């Protein structure tokens, strides 16, 4: 049995990640564990403890192998100013 | 939960003993700079960090502005003027010593960090000619462009540069070890500090550190009133693992604290009531001085402290008529008139005048270099902004020349909290210090956000280096004392006890943290009453005596999380004791009493408390106990002023 976490902060691109574990070694909260299979991305063992600092992404040598995303409730909104003014005048 | 076998070797109960001259506890900004100073003074230094030193701490991922660098070549204010303003702004309830050190030595540390490889000026000439740039030194300033004492900096480069310097100097760095207690001479509470104990966060191994002097650099408490079991990493502003271990172990060892009764209504907690710091529409800190518009696109004007509307964007960066300088940034929440800077109209005023919600931050109409310095430099270099905000929003199409970013809540914090949801924020209490940044415990020094009334990166770097110097001096003239076996054995029993319980009937770290947070909200909320505080203390005592023995952790990682919550429990007790000790309301401390106890005697006093053999011992000292700033600083730092390498 598994349970969906409240948020999935980290998304790996398995085709790009080379399993070097540098993201894991930099994370100050230590939310990752090494993958038992060599060459595979680390396991996000404690997703809820992520501080969303982005250091894991900053440390990764492969562009696009790892991404950090805010939980849905923290994704903010922006709008083209032109549209805002148009809508406001309607 | 992770359900594979634990991937690291389990080494519970195994001991390793490490000796050093100077022991640095916590490898954030203050800890790194402390270790660098002590190593430069020729000492053998050991730095112990719970995370990974290269990027750990509140400032590990970055920081965008460095406050109060009063001695930089462009500054038009003196360290004395700035420190006095900070003291006055808080009715004296501020750390005169540490902020004077920040103002006096902060710029020295910036130059230091630059030598280590950090970027502190616009070497690529990206902002030539901008009002905030000094074209000769290429330094860039924020907020008050006339007085130029707060710098814009490329903070993402800083921690890795410090880390490199630590290695170059031969500092022994021990990452992934949680410091759990202080060791004292003969194991006696209040006795000279002779080291500390620790536990490895992956293997559970036990460490004994033995040193001539030690420096507490473990920042400040958190998760006292705020908790989210689903997203504990987001329920506070500071990193997940920074919850005040240093305060708890200091209290147990008999160290003195002050201002611990101060807490403010929470400002940041992205797991619930706030949106990502620096990632939503606002016009403070990183985003100063963005324009704010309403949802019809109408701009909300900025006004100076006298209410004069500022029509020119340039006026947002100038003091008001008759004002020498204004202050903005981390420690400035509700500035007094003397230092109050330009600001958009208050929320209530905006509603009164018919502006339509929600509001938006608008960079589109700012001068091009102001837009570029906010979006791309400040947002990008500020902590937690580079990846999740700058890179991600850009990838998703945000264009600061075209789009406006929505504001949430009613203020710049992008949040609306309840009164009982409190945080140690904006110059909270902490360790009490003297002019050498020593605590009352011999051989124990303190730096950064662990100090009372502290805040900010430059403050942490400057006080870290200063404490490192003085701790090195102490180590030079004192012997290494033996640690006490009994004290160590007792600590081992304490830290490993939870492993022996039955997981099916036990309590985990989240359940306990949640219970403490609720207790604190209920008994020690916005308004304090003796009767409630006393019952709160009883509840916490019950947790300590009856619940802690029922807790369980599956592995070293969870054990560390659990030990943190034990420390949060201790910190909660300190906060209630400090609240009980303060009998009257004090505005500067955001301390409100519901029961009138008529005794004005502590109005201008710091209440300093400590624990000795279970008894609370308190004393009062005048808020300006540190005396003349310049004179005392110079008395204690002649060697530094002369430029000696110590
Ligand atoms: C998102 C964000 C942005 C900020 N931006 C700015 C800014 O632009 N300008 C500014 O002036 N200030 C800024 N600040 C504040 C500034 O970063 C802090 O004031 C400063 O980092 C404090 O330094 P410190 O060394 O005292 O604490 P930290 O840098 O937080 O370091 C504390 C260290 O102690 C370690 N530790 C804790 N407990 C233990 C233990 N038991 N055992 C071992 N190690 C332990 C932690 O892992 C951590 O590395 C920002 C803060 C945040 C969170
Ligand atoms: S964002 Fe920060 S806290 Fe989260 S996994 Fe990456 S490094 Fe760790
Ligand atoms: S650092 Fe990048 S490449 Fe290395 S394991 Fe992490 S995601 Fe994969």
PDB file of N, CA, C and O in Angstrom, chain B residues 184-186 192-195 210-212 474 478-484:
ATOM      1  N   UNK B 184      30.178  19.997  29.832  1.00  0.00           N
ATOM      2  CA  UNK B 184      30.718  21.011  30.741  1.00  0.00           C
ATOM      3  C   UNK B 184      31.708  20.377  31.709  1.00  0.00           C
ATOM      4  O   UNK B 184      31.680  19.159  31.929  1.00  0.00           O
ATOM      5  N   UNK B 185      32.541  21.212  32.281  1.00  0.00           N
ATOM      6  CA  UNK B 185      33.566  20.729  33.203  1.00  0.00           C
ATOM      7  C   UNK B 185      32.922  19.936  34.340  1.00  0.00           C
ATOM      8  O   UNK B 185      31.972  20.411  34.974  1.00  0.00           O
ATOM      9  N   UNK B 186      33.398  18.752  34.556  1.00  0.00           N
ATOM     10  CA  UNK B 186      32.879  17.824  35.578  1.00  0.00           C
ATOM     11  C   UNK B 186      31.381  17.533  35.399  1.00  0.00           C
ATOM     12  O   UNK B 186      30.697  17.083  36.314  1.00  0.00           O
ATOM     13  N   UNK B 192      32.424  25.366  32.961  1.00  0.00           N
ATOM     14  CA  UNK B 192      33.084  25.723  31.702  1.00  0.00           C
ATOM     15  C   UNK B 192      32.729  24.714  30.600  1.00  0.00           C
ATOM     16  O   UNK B 192      32.670  23.506  30.833  1.00  0.00           O
ATOM     17  N   UNK B 193      32.511  25.214  29.389  1.00  0.00           N
ATOM     18  CA  UNK B 193      32.167  24.336  28.273  1.00  0.00           C
ATOM     19  C   UNK B 193      33.431  23.640  27.772  1.00  0.00           C
ATOM     20  O   UNK B 193      34.428  24.297  27.461  1.00  0.00           O
ATOM     21  N   UNK B 194      33.376  22.314  27.697  1.00  0.00           N
ATOM     22  CA  UNK B 194      34.563  21.564  27.259  1.00  0.00           C
ATOM     23  C   UNK B 194      34.296  20.802  25.962  1.00  0.00           C
ATOM     24  O   UNK B 194      35.122  20.019  25.520  1.00  0.00           O
ATOM     25  N   UNK B 195      33.151  21.061  25.345  1.00  0.00           N
ATOM     26  CA  UNK B 195      32.862  20.390  24.086  1.00  0.00           C
ATOM     27  C   UNK B 195      31.380  20.127  23.905  1.00  0.00           C
ATOM     28  O   UNK B 195      30.543  20.827  24.472  1.00  0.00           O
ATOM     29  N   UNK B 210      35.693  17.341  21.935  1.00  0.00           N
ATOM     30  CA  UNK B 210      36.377  17.914  23.087  1.00  0.00           C
ATOM     31  C   UNK B 210      37.189  19.109  22.604  1.00  0.00           C
ATOM     32  O   UNK B 210      38.015  18.973  21.704  1.00  0.00           O
ATOM     33  N   UNK B 211      36.910  20.294  23.161  1.00  0.00           N
ATOM     34  CA  UNK B 211      37.590  21.496  22.671  1.00  0.00           C
ATOM     35  C   UNK B 211      37.833  22.486  23.795  1.00  0.00           C
ATOM     36  O   UNK B 211      37.206  22.409  24.854  1.00  0.00           O
ATOM     37  N   UNK B 212      38.767  23.410  23.530  1.00  0.00           N
ATOM     38  CA  UNK B 212      39.070  24.431  24.538  1.00  0.00           C
ATOM     39  C   UNK B 212      37.977  25.493  24.570  1.00  0.00           C
ATOM     40  O   UNK B 212      37.623  26.008  25.618  1.00  0.00           O
ATOM     41  N   UNK B 474      40.620  32.746  23.515  1.00  0.00           N
ATOM     42  CA  UNK B 474      40.360  31.961  24.728  1.00  0.00           C
ATOM     43  C   UNK B 474      41.083  30.618  24.648  1.00  0.00           C
ATOM     44  O   UNK B 474      41.716  30.178  25.613  1.00  0.00           O
ATOM     45  N   UNK B 478      43.913  28.816  27.336  1.00  0.00           N
ATOM     46  CA  UNK B 478      43.308  27.820  28.235  1.00  0.00           C
ATOM     47  C   UNK B 478      43.601  26.400  27.771  1.00  0.00           C
ATOM     48  O   UNK B 478      43.696  26.144  26.570  1.00  0.00           O
ATOM     49  N   UNK B 479      43.701  25.502  28.710  1.00  0.00           N
ATOM     50  CA  UNK B 479      43.996  24.108  28.377  1.00  0.00           C
ATOM     51  C   UNK B 479      42.745  23.359  27.948  1.00  0.00           C
ATOM     52  O   UNK B 479      41.634  23.780  28.224  1.00  0.00           O
ATOM     53  N   UNK B 480      42.993  22.227  27.311  1.00  0.00           N
ATOM     54  CA  UNK B 480      41.894  21.324  26.989  1.00  0.00           C
ATOM     55  C   UNK B 480      41.530  20.555  28.259  1.00  0.00           C
ATOM     56  O   UNK B 480      42.382  19.923  28.864  1.00  0.00           O
ATOM     57  N   UNK B 481      40.271  20.648  28.665  1.00  0.00           N
ATOM     58  CA  UNK B 481      39.848  19.922  29.870  1.00  0.00           C
ATOM     59  C   UNK B 481      39.172  18.623  29.475  1.00  0.00           C
ATOM     60  O   UNK B 481      38.539  18.522  28.431  1.00  0.00           O
ATOM     61  N   UNK B 482      39.266  17.651  30.318  1.00  0.00           N
ATOM     62  CA  UNK B 482      38.650  16.347  30.095  1.00  0.00           C
ATOM     63  C   UNK B 482      37.127  16.464  30.196  1.00  0.00           C
ATOM     64  O   UNK B 482      36.603  17.195  31.026  1.00  0.00           O
ATOM     65  N   UNK B 483      36.427  15.728  29.343  1.00  0.00           N
ATOM     66  CA  UNK B 483      34.965  15.684  29.443  1.00  0.00           C
ATOM     67  C   UNK B 483      34.571  14.634  30.471  1.00  0.00           C
ATOM     68  O   UNK B 483      35.387  13.808  30.880  1.00  0.00           O
ATOM     69  N   UNK B 484      33.321  14.671  30.840  1.00  0.00           N
ATOM     70  CA  UNK B 484      32.849  13.836  31.932  1.00  0.00           C
ATOM     71  C   UNK B 484      32.079  12.618  31.400  1.00  0.00           C
ATOM     72  O   UNK B 484      31.095  12.760  30.682  1.00  0.00           O
TER      73      UNK B 484
END
